[in-house]
Amino acid sequence: MYFDIPLYMQSGSLLPHYELAYETYGELNAEKSNAVLICHALNASHHVSGNYEGQEGSEGWWSNMIGPDKPVDTNHLFVICINNLGSCFGSTGPMHVNPQTNESYGSDFPVVTVEDWVQSQERLINRLNIHTLLAVMGGSLGGMQVLSWTLQYPDRVKNAIVIASAPNLNAENIAFNEVARRAIVTDPDFHDGNFYKYGVIPARGLKIARMIGHITYLSDDVMNTKFGRTLRRDVQDNKEIKDQKYLYTTQNIEFEIESYLRYQGEKFSEYFDANTYLLITRALDYFDPAKKYNGNLSLAFKDTTAKFLIISFTTDWRFSSHRSQELVKALLDNKRQVTYMNINAPNGHDAFLLDDKRYMSAVKNYFKQIY
Amino acid sequence: MYFDIPLYMQSGSLLPHYELAYETYGELNAEKSNAVLICHALNASHHVSGNYEGQEGSEGWWSNMIGPDKPVDTNHLFVICINNLGSCFGSTGPMHVNPQTNESYGSDFPVVTVEDWVQSQERLINRLNIHTLLAVMGGSLGGMQVLSWTLQYPDRVKNAIVIASAPNLNAENIAFNEVARRAIVTDPDFHDGNFYKYGVIPARGLKIARMIGHITYLSDDVMNTKFGRTLRRDVQDNKEIKDQKYLYTTQNIEFEIESYLRYQGEKFSEYFDANTYLLITRALDYFDPAKKYNGNLSLAFKDTTAKFLIISFTTDWRFSSHRSQELVKALLDNKRQVTYMNINAPNGHDAFLLDDKRYMSAVKNYFKQIY
């Protein structure tokens, strides 16, 4: 959807016009009371559910959660998901042409914030002639957008579903983002963000960034269970190596976990834009609704009116349960209606994307109560 | 100390001859019963205590622990510390000339293991005409060397002091090492490890490696206390910026934690050798005394005779207390004499290098009992 009205951004920059890629699932009812907005996290897109016709492997990133008869049941609900501005899956971003220079934006793309995204999402919701969203829902960075919706447009959100998220990043979170950014920026193929015109991508940096990311998405326990100290598989027949002898190398793959991380890095570097990675990690760093209240989160949420479902996972160390509990406390301080679950799941931060019976039931039951 | 007898290494390689840099502190007594070997970790050296004459800032890396009237009291003890083979502080390593090619070893330096280090250390101890070490002591990777001493030369070690260590690396530990190695190896200035002859160093990769390392050395809590979400200081007058406004950049320093990590990375890349980093992280990955006993740690320690002091720190997530407790259990299964302390300190893995009254007293009292 094309917008030719400028977007004034928190940074002071403006985007004169922009495109937002989005998808919808299910039907908007006559009362327009069944719309659910899904906000996506770092590397996801607006393609949240189902497969594209005739395209194998094109499954939406939250297909286990959203679709017909799924916890967010598109037989009853009208689901909207928008690719965030600055991302690389269709919405205007660093790869697109800057009308002022007729070259790719590259690192000149304005720094976007969670608040900017929410502002742009609200415009799209308006265009769809929807006033009130039955729910806004998201995990991780998506959850931060949900929180921001309840602050920027309190009267537009009836239910806020915030999963595996946090009221801001802590120092360790910022630290991991910074290392990932440095890996990208110092890759000689980054060319100050203008690599498009050189016909290269800073693949080395993107791989490192993704490897770091993956470590923080998984719990220590699940890594030990999945990989442990198992040595790489035999290259020839992809079988486990029986004698489990070391190769005594520093650069070859010795352990399964190395193989997994390299594969994840490789895959990611082939589809994700480096400038987008910088923008999105910075949006994460900046998000901090309590900042203007001197860190008082309860004050920050004083004007919210939505009902909240907040879910965290016990082994998530990227955004620990403790961070969700800070949110719950701030909301309860304001006497908001909050349902909170801390789910004992082994999969770390990744748990929010995985099947877990209690998690899926919790979301399903919550929606059954509200529609 | 120069050795012209070849060292046969676990990998099957051999070093025909080699130099070991070492320092000693205090005096060996007439009975030769007061010798303590200190084993160093990743980036440390044989310079464990005191300052070099006339050289400001040359303080040994464990001066708070070792020296006259310190917990390891060199008024009574004869302390030896050896720079590990493959390191970059004087002992033979990748920067030195390979006699077979007359060029620097670079990545041809044989892969070293903890067991190889201990073997080379034993040779040096022999040259000093010491049979029995009153104690072998080390933290982190140093602790692994201590464990290996009790297995390779059980009759030579009376007391084994193992601090903030683990019986092997878990998948997450290996994962962090692998990301650091990939950052180094994929830096175009690495030149397959032969960067010396190009007059460059893979500084980009080393910086990333060190930044990742630093995150894992600190606890989440101490990072929040030390840095939190505080914004960078004013570049002009190094004061905290009063209005704490974001700059809205992706490449400049916005948060204090970013500034800290970049500084640490910068400093490290100026003095540490990239090939050494690869070798030492791989030695960490490989160490696994229970491997040949199908993972049975109790069996692995069946032939030890030393007494053990094992110390862990509650907020260490690199080598968690839990890992030290596995060791304690394995030793108790063999009815070894073990003193174990889990110290409630906020500083994460770094705690083993820092002052903490209970920690320092524990080591001091242990030594008072044994000499």
XYZ file of C-alpha atoms in Angstrom:
742
model
C 0.000 0.000 0.000
C 1.454 3.304 -1.134
C 1.452 6.407 1.066
C 2.238 9.756 -0.505
C 1.836 11.725 2.705
C 5.189 12.263 4.440
C 5.973 10.353 7.617
C 7.593 12.508 10.294
C 9.910 10.300 12.271
C 11.158 10.474 15.864
C 14.645 11.267 14.670
C 13.433 14.459 12.994
C 13.804 12.954 9.519
C 10.914 12.460 7.192
C 10.044 9.971 4.520
C 8.234 11.902 1.762
C 6.389 8.791 0.553
C 6.636 5.085 1.130
C 5.215 1.670 0.432
C 4.061 -0.769 3.110
C 3.836 -4.422 2.148
C 1.122 -6.246 4.068
C -1.029 -9.345 4.026
C -4.429 -10.098 5.474
C -6.036 -13.402 6.410
C -9.702 -14.131 7.065
C -12.582 -11.688 6.556
C -13.304 -8.403 8.233
C -16.798 -8.668 9.711
C -19.534 -6.120 9.086
C -18.976 -4.441 12.471
C -15.211 -4.277 11.785
C -14.723 -5.662 15.254
C -12.593 -8.709 14.503
C -9.327 -7.155 13.254
C -6.064 -8.395 14.756
C -2.770 -6.754 13.898
C 0.339 -8.943 14.133
C 3.650 -7.120 14.590
C 6.793 -8.874 13.438
C 10.236 -9.141 14.972
C 13.726 -8.712 13.594
C 13.978 -10.935 10.549
C 10.359 -11.796 9.847
C 7.977 -10.306 7.297
C 4.297 -9.580 6.672
C 3.901 -13.184 5.469
C 2.783 -14.549 8.800
C 0.611 -17.515 7.837
C 0.050 -20.142 5.157
C 1.874 -20.898 1.930
C 1.933 -18.945 -1.300
C 0.159 -20.902 -3.997
C 2.485 -23.277 -5.766
C 5.486 -22.171 -3.694
C 6.791 -24.937 -1.517
C 8.633 -23.853 1.597
C 6.882 -20.482 1.614
C 5.199 -21.099 4.936
C 4.440 -17.999 6.988
C 6.649 -17.492 10.028
C 3.823 -17.905 12.545
C 1.676 -20.461 10.722
C 1.447 -22.634 13.827
C -0.218 -19.723 15.657
C -2.270 -18.022 12.961
C -4.665 -19.514 10.411
C -7.932 -21.442 10.170
C -8.549 -23.320 13.441
C -5.255 -22.063 14.841
C -5.040 -20.201 18.185
C -5.514 -16.950 16.257
C -8.353 -18.438 14.232
C -8.795 -16.792 10.836
C -12.214 -18.477 10.490
C -13.347 -15.797 12.925
C -10.650 -13.153 12.908
C -9.344 -10.745 10.300
C -5.571 -10.789 10.656
C -3.286 -8.076 9.269
C 0.482 -8.178 9.214
C 2.616 -5.339 7.860
C 6.267 -5.466 6.870
C 8.003 -2.809 8.939
C 9.436 0.275 7.271
C 13.151 -0.169 6.720
C 12.811 -3.936 6.420
C 13.726 -5.815 3.261
C 10.583 -7.737 2.336
C 8.631 -5.207 0.318
C 8.127 -2.113 2.445
C 10.286 0.896 1.676
C 13.788 0.316 3.011
C 17.497 0.933 2.463
C 17.564 -1.076 -0.766
C 15.013 1.205 -2.375
C 15.683 4.358 -4.345
C 15.981 7.587 -2.430
C 13.956 10.059 -4.549
C 16.346 12.847 -3.570
C 19.450 11.146 -4.990
C 18.023 8.570 -7.388
C 20.327 6.019 -5.742
C 19.582 3.393 -3.107
C 19.072 4.844 0.352
C 21.770 2.602 1.810
C 22.813 3.966 5.168
C 20.981 7.239 4.416
C 17.685 5.554 5.158
C 16.309 7.410 8.177
C 16.694 5.655 11.503
C 13.328 4.143 12.364
C 11.931 3.556 15.818
C 9.235 1.321 17.210
C 7.095 4.433 17.501
C 7.624 5.242 13.804
C 6.556 1.747 12.841
C 3.428 1.994 14.932
C 2.610 5.363 13.387
C 2.955 3.901 9.892
C 0.900 0.853 10.854
C -1.862 3.085 12.170
C -2.065 4.819 8.808
C -2.506 1.515 7.062
C -5.188 0.455 9.531
C -6.996 3.736 8.790
C -6.867 3.029 5.074
C -8.530 -0.294 5.760
C -11.290 1.730 7.465
C -10.723 -0.008 10.760
C -10.965 2.061 13.898
C -10.577 -0.365 16.737
C -8.276 -3.364 16.679
C -9.631 -6.304 18.622
C -6.029 -7.157 19.368
C -2.483 -6.213 18.551
C -0.121 -9.120 19.055
C 3.580 -9.762 18.721
C 6.604 -11.544 20.126
C 10.010 -10.100 20.988
C 10.441 -6.840 19.044
C 6.860 -7.435 17.871
C 5.798 -7.249 21.514
C 7.459 -3.857 21.839
C 5.322 -2.599 18.954
C 2.254 -3.918 20.751
C 3.245 -2.005 23.873
C 3.777 1.118 21.812
C 0.320 0.781 20.227
C -1.249 0.849 23.693
C 0.674 4.059 24.414
C 0.406 5.884 21.084
C -3.184 4.921 20.223
C -4.740 3.733 23.486
C -8.316 4.017 22.203
C -7.604 1.890 19.125
C -6.473 -1.311 20.906
C -8.807 -3.500 22.903
C -6.348 -6.289 23.687
C -2.566 -6.249 23.721
C -0.798 -9.599 23.454
C 2.867 -9.280 24.331
C 4.989 -12.440 24.092
C 8.649 -12.995 25.049
C 9.237 -9.263 25.108
C 10.602 -6.575 27.415
C 9.939 -2.945 28.313
C 13.403 -2.060 26.940
C 16.756 -3.665 26.202
C 19.216 -4.111 29.040
C 22.954 -3.537 28.691
C 23.657 -7.121 27.641
C 20.989 -7.000 24.929
C 22.468 -3.769 23.572
C 25.942 -5.286 23.765
C 24.971 -8.235 21.567
C 23.330 -5.869 19.077
C 26.432 -3.716 18.990
C 28.775 -6.642 18.271
C 26.501 -7.741 15.434
C 26.440 -4.211 14.023
C 30.226 -3.877 14.247
C 30.644 -7.174 12.402
C 28.521 -5.789 9.552
C 29.874 -2.243 9.491
C 33.537 -3.312 9.559
C 33.081 -5.828 6.740
C 34.977 -4.233 3.824
C 32.057 -5.179 1.574
C 29.759 -2.896 3.557
C 31.107 0.210 1.811
C 29.519 2.554 4.351
C 26.163 1.024 3.603
C 26.306 1.679 -0.126
C 27.318 -1.852 -1.133
C 24.392 -2.225 -3.548
C 26.128 -0.239 -6.218
C 29.281 -2.328 -5.864
C 27.363 -5.512 -6.551
C 28.463 -7.064 -3.239
C 26.916 -7.769 0.147
C 28.696 -7.721 3.509
C 28.053 -11.444 3.837
C 30.872 -12.026 6.321
C 29.414 -9.514 8.730
C 25.837 -10.706 8.282
C 26.901 -14.282 9.018
C 28.630 -13.298 12.247
C 25.635 -11.173 13.241
C 23.261 -14.061 12.684
C 25.448 -16.566 14.502
C 25.496 -14.301 17.547
C 21.744 -13.844 17.265
C 21.152 -17.574 17.178
C 23.141 -18.177 20.324
C 20.926 -15.710 22.161
C 17.705 -17.222 20.808
C 18.447 -20.664 22.205
C 18.703 -21.680 25.818
C 21.842 -23.260 27.172
C 19.807 -26.396 27.943
C 18.306 -26.804 24.517
C 21.727 -26.304 22.927
C 23.143 -29.025 25.125
C 20.264 -31.346 24.306
C 20.273 -30.632 20.579
C 24.011 -30.408 19.981
C 25.979 -30.935 23.161
C 29.561 -31.835 22.289
C 28.579 -34.049 19.353
C 31.106 -33.942 16.571
C 30.247 -33.022 13.008
C 28.684 -35.572 10.728
C 30.701 -37.344 8.112
C 30.792 -35.093 5.075
C 30.405 -38.004 2.651
C 27.357 -39.822 3.964
C 25.987 -37.355 6.523
C 26.181 -39.960 9.254
C 27.390 -39.430 12.766
C 31.067 -40.146 12.932
C 31.448 -43.299 14.938
C 34.862 -42.920 16.469
C 34.200 -39.283 17.402
C 37.810 -38.297 16.962
C 38.934 -34.720 16.776
C 40.378 -33.471 13.501
C 42.696 -31.019 15.285
C 41.863 -27.984 13.182
C 40.974 -24.432 14.045
C 39.071 -23.551 10.888
C 37.165 -26.693 9.936
C 33.920 -27.734 11.497
C 34.539 -30.068 14.410
C 31.331 -29.858 16.414
C 27.709 -30.072 15.295
C 26.938 -26.721 16.928
C 29.515 -25.097 14.647
C 27.913 -26.631 11.611
C 24.476 -25.442 12.721
C 25.612 -21.873 13.317
C 27.518 -21.630 10.046
C 24.486 -22.909 8.179
C 22.194 -20.395 9.873
C 24.626 -17.583 9.112
C 24.996 -18.641 5.498
C 21.245 -18.852 4.903
C 20.583 -15.512 6.557
C 23.270 -13.670 4.614
C 21.575 -14.741 1.390
C 18.234 -13.089 2.079
C 18.626 -10.376 4.673
C 19.716 -6.816 4.053
C 22.651 -5.524 6.093
C 21.298 -1.982 6.438
C 17.994 -3.373 7.622
C 19.844 -5.341 10.290
C 21.446 -2.155 11.572
C 18.158 -0.247 11.578
C 16.145 -2.929 13.319
C 18.700 -3.619 16.036
C 18.863 0.116 16.703
C 15.076 0.330 16.929
C 15.356 -2.362 19.586
C 18.054 -0.415 21.466
C 16.036 2.799 21.438
C 12.691 1.444 22.567
C 12.180 2.613 26.126
C 8.726 3.974 26.939
C 9.760 4.743 30.521
C 12.617 6.984 29.392
C 10.633 10.207 29.522
C 9.349 9.241 32.979
C 12.868 8.816 34.385
C 12.606 5.080 34.101
C 9.247 4.827 35.898
C 7.455 2.139 33.913
C 4.255 2.466 35.922
C 3.967 6.110 34.953
C 4.696 5.240 31.333
C 1.642 2.974 31.187
C -0.762 5.247 33.060
C -2.846 6.148 29.977
C -3.235 2.675 28.513
C -6.730 1.258 28.331
C -6.191 -2.122 26.656
C -6.451 -5.480 28.358
C -3.181 -7.376 28.343
C -2.085 -10.936 27.815
C 1.595 -11.235 28.636
C 3.523 -14.462 28.103
C 7.137 -15.238 28.914
C 9.241 -18.398 28.829
C 11.334 -19.620 31.734
C 14.480 -20.377 29.694
C 14.417 -17.185 27.618
C 17.601 -15.344 28.573
C 17.377 -12.777 25.780
C 14.188 -11.334 27.255
C 13.888 -13.082 30.579
C 10.625 -13.707 32.419
C 11.761 -11.104 34.870
C 11.432 -8.428 32.172
C 7.832 -9.460 31.428
C 7.143 -9.352 35.145
C 8.311 -5.729 35.237
C 5.637 -5.032 32.640
C 2.990 -6.908 34.589
C 3.836 -4.933 37.695
C 3.671 -1.589 35.864
C 0.267 -2.514 34.447
C -1.077 -3.727 37.788
C 0.134 -0.494 39.379
C -2.299 1.146 36.974
C -5.017 -1.405 37.760
C -5.022 -2.666 34.203
C -6.515 -6.058 33.452
C -3.572 -8.407 32.903
C -3.337 -12.114 32.224
C 0.202 -13.347 32.689
C 1.751 -16.734 32.003
C 5.355 -17.763 32.520
C 5.654 -20.951 30.541
C 8.195 -23.549 31.615
C 9.553 -24.326 28.136
C 13.091 -25.429 27.288
C 13.595 -23.522 24.041
C 14.770 -20.118 25.199
C 13.655 -17.037 23.292
C 12.791 -19.201 20.269
C 9.945 -20.711 22.298
C 7.620 -17.930 21.176
C 7.747 -19.320 17.620
C 7.430 -22.986 18.568
C 4.563 -25.260 19.423
C 3.883 -25.710 23.078
C 0.509 -27.001 24.140
C 0.115 -24.676 27.117
C 1.251 -21.666 25.113
C -1.036 -22.393 22.173
C -4.002 -23.081 24.488
C -3.397 -19.880 26.385
C -3.608 -17.799 23.228
C -6.571 -19.786 21.870
C -8.528 -19.428 25.093
C -7.747 -15.762 25.352
C -9.150 -15.133 21.879
C -12.220 -17.258 22.606
C -13.016 -14.927 25.476
C -12.731 -11.792 23.410
C -14.500 -12.549 20.137
C 63.764 -21.775 28.647
C 64.724 -23.552 25.461
C 63.848 -27.198 24.801
C 65.548 -29.020 21.972
C 63.769 -32.289 22.540
C 60.710 -32.650 20.316
C 57.262 -32.384 21.842
C 54.859 -35.016 20.545
C 51.412 -33.495 20.556
C 47.940 -35.019 20.858
C 47.163 -34.121 17.274
C 50.030 -36.299 16.058
C 52.149 -33.271 15.151
C 55.440 -32.547 16.770
C 57.350 -29.438 17.657
C 61.043 -30.220 17.078
C 62.163 -27.566 19.570
C 60.568 -24.699 21.397
C 60.966 -21.923 23.911
C 58.841 -21.507 27.027
C 58.722 -18.072 28.614
C 58.217 -18.239 32.356
C 58.591 -16.248 35.545
C 59.123 -17.268 39.141
C 58.367 -15.415 42.361
C 59.677 -16.143 45.859
C 62.316 -18.744 46.717
C 62.280 -22.488 46.342
C 62.971 -23.947 49.786
C 65.669 -26.526 50.442
C 63.157 -29.397 50.503
C 61.682 -28.146 47.203
C 58.291 -28.528 48.804
C 56.867 -25.041 48.320
C 56.473 -24.813 44.536
C 53.165 -23.596 43.138
C 52.468 -23.632 39.418
C 49.979 -21.069 38.134
C 48.289 -21.876 34.817
C 46.994 -18.976 32.758
C 43.801 -18.544 30.763
C 43.073 -17.273 27.285
C 44.737 -13.879 27.003
C 47.058 -13.836 29.998
C 50.789 -14.515 30.164
C 53.496 -15.831 32.477
C 53.684 -12.375 34.077
C 51.323 -13.145 36.899
C 52.464 -10.817 39.672
C 54.181 -7.497 40.371
C 55.519 -4.814 38.063
C 58.564 -4.860 35.822
C 61.152 -2.418 37.143
C 60.603 1.036 35.780
C 57.632 -0.026 33.693
C 54.447 1.603 34.835
C 51.258 -0.311 34.058
C 53.129 -3.613 33.810
C 51.245 -5.174 36.684
C 50.885 -8.947 36.587
C 47.414 -10.211 35.734
C 46.871 -11.877 39.112
C 48.789 -9.482 41.373
C 45.885 -9.233 43.783
C 46.149 -12.980 44.368
C 49.866 -13.673 44.129
C 52.792 -11.863 45.766
C 54.262 -11.070 49.176
C 51.504 -11.251 51.836
C 48.931 -12.033 49.176
C 46.692 -15.144 49.389
C 49.349 -17.039 47.434
C 52.107 -15.635 49.614
C 55.473 -15.503 47.868
C 57.167 -14.897 51.233
C 56.608 -18.605 51.739
C 55.841 -20.042 48.336
C 57.841 -20.416 45.149
C 55.469 -19.498 42.349
C 56.053 -20.452 38.707
C 53.985 -19.271 35.769
C 54.648 -20.385 32.201
C 53.385 -18.801 29.002
C 51.510 -21.521 27.145
C 52.876 -22.885 23.892
C 51.148 -21.197 20.973
C 50.545 -18.034 22.962
C 52.002 -14.689 21.933
C 53.941 -13.522 24.978
C 57.302 -15.171 24.517
C 56.748 -18.914 24.238
C 56.980 -20.451 20.772
C 53.856 -19.623 18.824
C 52.406 -18.884 15.396
C 54.352 -15.621 15.073
C 57.665 -17.433 15.346
C 59.698 -18.902 12.549
C 58.929 -22.434 11.484
C 62.370 -24.012 11.068
C 61.054 -26.123 8.208
C 59.993 -23.170 6.052
C 61.950 -20.271 7.508
C 58.699 -18.316 7.564
C 56.318 -17.627 10.429
C 54.257 -20.647 11.444
C 51.014 -18.751 10.971
C 48.180 -21.224 10.774
C 50.672 -24.067 10.335
C 51.445 -23.958 14.024
C 50.334 -27.330 15.373
C 47.014 -27.375 17.186
C 47.769 -27.463 20.906
C 45.657 -29.035 23.598
C 45.448 -28.591 27.334
C 47.246 -31.925 27.622
C 50.078 -30.674 25.411
C 50.480 -27.594 27.562
C 50.630 -29.676 30.715
C 53.216 -31.969 29.123
C 55.375 -28.970 28.227
C 54.923 -27.478 31.695
C 56.032 -30.737 33.279
C 59.257 -30.617 31.310
C 59.975 -27.144 32.600
C 59.215 -28.218 36.159
C 61.688 -31.096 35.706
C 64.355 -28.681 34.528
C 63.810 -26.709 37.722
C 64.533 -29.976 39.550
C 61.167 -29.957 41.220
C 59.387 -33.250 41.591
C 56.269 -32.496 43.552
C 54.234 -29.333 43.182
C 52.651 -28.198 46.403
C 49.851 -26.844 44.277
C 48.786 -26.253 40.714
C 46.285 -23.417 40.460
C 44.360 -21.670 37.727
C 41.091 -20.024 36.758
C 38.925 -20.699 33.713
C 41.103 -22.357 31.044
C 43.844 -22.294 33.700
C 41.620 -24.498 35.852
C 41.360 -27.008 33.025
C 45.151 -27.273 32.985
C 45.076 -27.897 36.731
C 42.589 -30.721 36.214
C 44.760 -32.165 33.489
C 47.821 -32.089 35.754
C 45.982 -34.260 38.291
C 45.213 -36.749 35.495
C 48.480 -36.721 33.537
C 50.881 -36.510 36.499
C 48.846 -37.540 39.542
C 51.911 -38.141 41.721
C 53.363 -34.698 41.027
C 50.473 -32.574 42.372
C 49.587 -32.361 46.050
C 46.844 -29.740 45.754
C 44.754 -28.737 42.779
C 43.069 -25.327 42.905
C 40.454 -24.992 40.201
C 38.623 -21.673 39.976
C 35.698 -20.637 37.737
C 36.335 -23.592 35.489
C 34.490 -26.565 33.989
C 35.137 -30.206 33.104
C 34.577 -29.328 29.441
C 32.857 -26.698 27.298
C 29.142 -27.019 26.663
C 27.510 -26.307 23.325
C 26.975 -22.620 24.108
C 30.614 -22.158 25.095
C 31.753 -23.779 21.842
C 29.256 -21.645 19.939
C 30.725 -18.406 21.285
C 34.252 -19.614 20.464
C 33.191 -20.507 16.962
C 31.663 -17.084 16.266
C 34.849 -15.428 17.490
C 36.964 -17.689 15.282
C 34.779 -17.041 12.242
C 35.100 -13.287 12.801
C 38.895 -13.650 12.719
C 39.171 -16.183 9.907
C 36.799 -14.315 7.576
C 38.586 -10.986 8.069
C 40.277 -10.374 4.686
C 43.400 -9.313 6.584
C 43.737 -12.805 8.045
C 45.228 -14.177 4.804
C 44.714 -17.784 5.872
C 46.739 -17.081 8.973
C 49.782 -15.772 7.112
C 49.050 -12.084 7.634
C 52.459 -11.405 9.206
C 54.165 -11.278 5.846
C 51.572 -8.840 4.514
C 52.286 -6.400 7.320
C 48.648 -6.401 8.465
C 46.646 -7.896 11.312
C 43.029 -9.067 11.193
C 42.111 -6.317 13.635
C 38.432 -6.250 12.658
C 38.034 -9.918 13.494
C 40.027 -9.685 16.721
C 37.879 -6.781 17.893
C 34.659 -8.681 17.286
C 36.110 -11.752 18.997
C 37.062 -9.737 22.054
C 33.727 -7.935 22.238
C 31.932 -11.276 22.265
C 34.349 -12.546 24.892
C 33.728 -9.563 27.131
C 29.985 -10.040 27.062
C 30.443 -13.598 28.309
C 32.871 -12.559 31.056
C 30.412 -10.177 32.673
C 27.141 -11.004 34.350
C 23.912 -9.485 33.158
C 23.570 -7.814 36.561
C 26.970 -6.219 36.642
C 26.466 -4.933 33.093
C 23.206 -3.341 34.143
C 24.802 -1.815 37.224
C 27.922 -0.587 35.442
C 26.391 0.554 32.165
C 22.646 0.003 32.112
C 21.093 2.117 29.367
C 23.325 5.118 30.080
C 24.145 7.075 26.960
C 27.676 7.823 25.852
C 29.614 10.636 27.412
C 30.066 13.919 25.656
C 33.032 13.549 23.351
C 34.296 17.069 24.105
C 34.476 17.107 27.872
C 33.919 13.450 28.755
C 30.952 14.363 30.908
C 27.687 12.523 31.043
C 25.317 14.035 28.570
C 22.633 15.774 30.560
C 19.633 15.607 28.303
C 20.308 11.952 27.419
C 18.930 12.330 23.932
C 19.443 9.742 21.263
C 21.563 10.678 18.259
C 19.570 8.411 15.938
C 22.520 6.695 14.318
C 23.327 3.076 13.639
C 27.112 3.373 13.511
C 28.037 5.915 16.168
C 28.313 5.126 19.821
C 25.028 5.833 21.558
C 25.280 3.806 24.760
C 28.099 3.536 27.284
C 28.186 -0.241 26.899
C 29.015 0.208 23.214
C 31.856 2.529 24.057
C 33.218 0.054 26.620
C 33.111 -2.895 24.234
C 34.697 -0.995 21.364
C 37.499 0.145 23.632
C 38.121 -3.386 24.880
C 38.156 -4.709 21.328
C 40.504 -1.975 20.149
C 42.978 -2.540 22.986
C 42.969 -6.309 22.521
C 43.534 -6.161 18.768
C 46.702 -4.171 19.397
C 48.450 -6.808 21.486
C 46.942 -10.219 20.849
C 47.802 -12.575 18.018
C 44.948 -13.818 15.870
C 46.387 -17.305 15.341
C 46.897 -17.641 19.076
C 43.242 -16.784 19.590
C 42.218 -19.597 17.274
C 44.542 -22.100 18.935
C 43.551 -21.276 22.473
C 39.812 -21.305 21.843
C 40.215 -24.687 20.151
C 42.183 -26.021 23.119
C 39.199 -24.986 25.228
C 36.763 -26.751 22.883
C 38.775 -29.979 22.888
C 39.347 -30.339 26.615
C 37.142 -33.151 27.809
C 38.771 -35.630 30.175
C 35.580 -37.700 30.356
C 35.517 -38.236 26.599
C 37.385 -41.512 26.633
C 35.107 -42.748 29.435
C 31.951 -42.101 27.402
C 31.294 -38.937 29.316
C 31.658 -40.512 32.763
C 33.478 -37.845 34.736
C 33.755 -39.974 37.866
C 35.654 -42.614 35.946
C 37.862 -39.938 34.404
C 39.044 -38.845 37.852
C 39.527 -42.296 39.352
C 43.343 -42.142 39.371
C 43.785 -38.661 40.807
C 45.461 -38.370 44.176
C 45.549 -34.602 44.759
C 43.441 -32.695 47.236
C 41.137 -30.199 45.569
C 39.975 -26.676 46.236
C 37.215 -25.805 43.799
C 35.710 -22.335 43.650
C 32.871 -21.067 41.501
C 30.923 -17.805 41.357
C 27.147 -17.619 41.412
C 26.793 -15.138 38.528
C 29.342 -16.793 36.222
C 27.328 -17.899 33.192
C 30.351 -18.750 31.059
C 31.354 -21.539 33.439
C 28.420 -21.779 35.791
C 28.603 -23.063 39.355
C 26.753 -26.077 38.145
C 29.793 -27.090 36.067
C 32.080 -26.888 39.120
C 29.558 -28.967 41.025
C 29.825 -31.701 38.390
C 33.526 -31.768 39.158
C 32.948 -31.887 42.893
C 30.568 -34.788 42.473
C 33.009 -36.726 40.267
C 35.755 -36.236 42.844
C 33.552 -37.212 45.762
C 32.498 -40.339 43.852
C 36.187 -41.219 44.054
C 36.374 -40.234 47.720
C 38.833 -37.471 46.999
C 39.316 -34.695 49.506
C 37.485 -31.656 48.135
C 36.874 -28.181 49.485
C 34.218 -26.394 47.466
C 32.992 -22.811 47.627
C 30.321 -21.195 45.507
C 30.845 -17.498 46.055
C 27.906 -15.143 45.739
C 29.675 -12.450 43.711
C 28.074 -10.146 41.152
C 30.867 -10.040 38.569
C 30.249 -13.100 36.438
C 33.212 -15.039 35.109
C 35.464 -12.028 35.670
C 35.036 -12.525 39.411
C 37.963 -14.938 39.459
C 40.309 -12.039 38.676
C 38.731 -9.546 41.065
C 39.019 -8.870 44.749
C 36.407 -10.435 46.915
C 37.078 -10.821 50.602
C 35.573 -14.305 50.919
C 37.344 -15.518 47.787
C 40.726 -14.140 48.831
C 40.359 -15.505 52.378
C 39.411 -18.917 51.074
C 42.575 -19.180 49.009
C 44.732 -17.699 51.787
C 43.373 -20.102 54.378
C 43.735 -23.071 52.102
C 47.420 -22.295 51.568
C 47.954 -21.724 55.287
C 46.790 -25.280 55.873
C 49.097 -26.805 53.331
C 52.466 -25.124 53.827
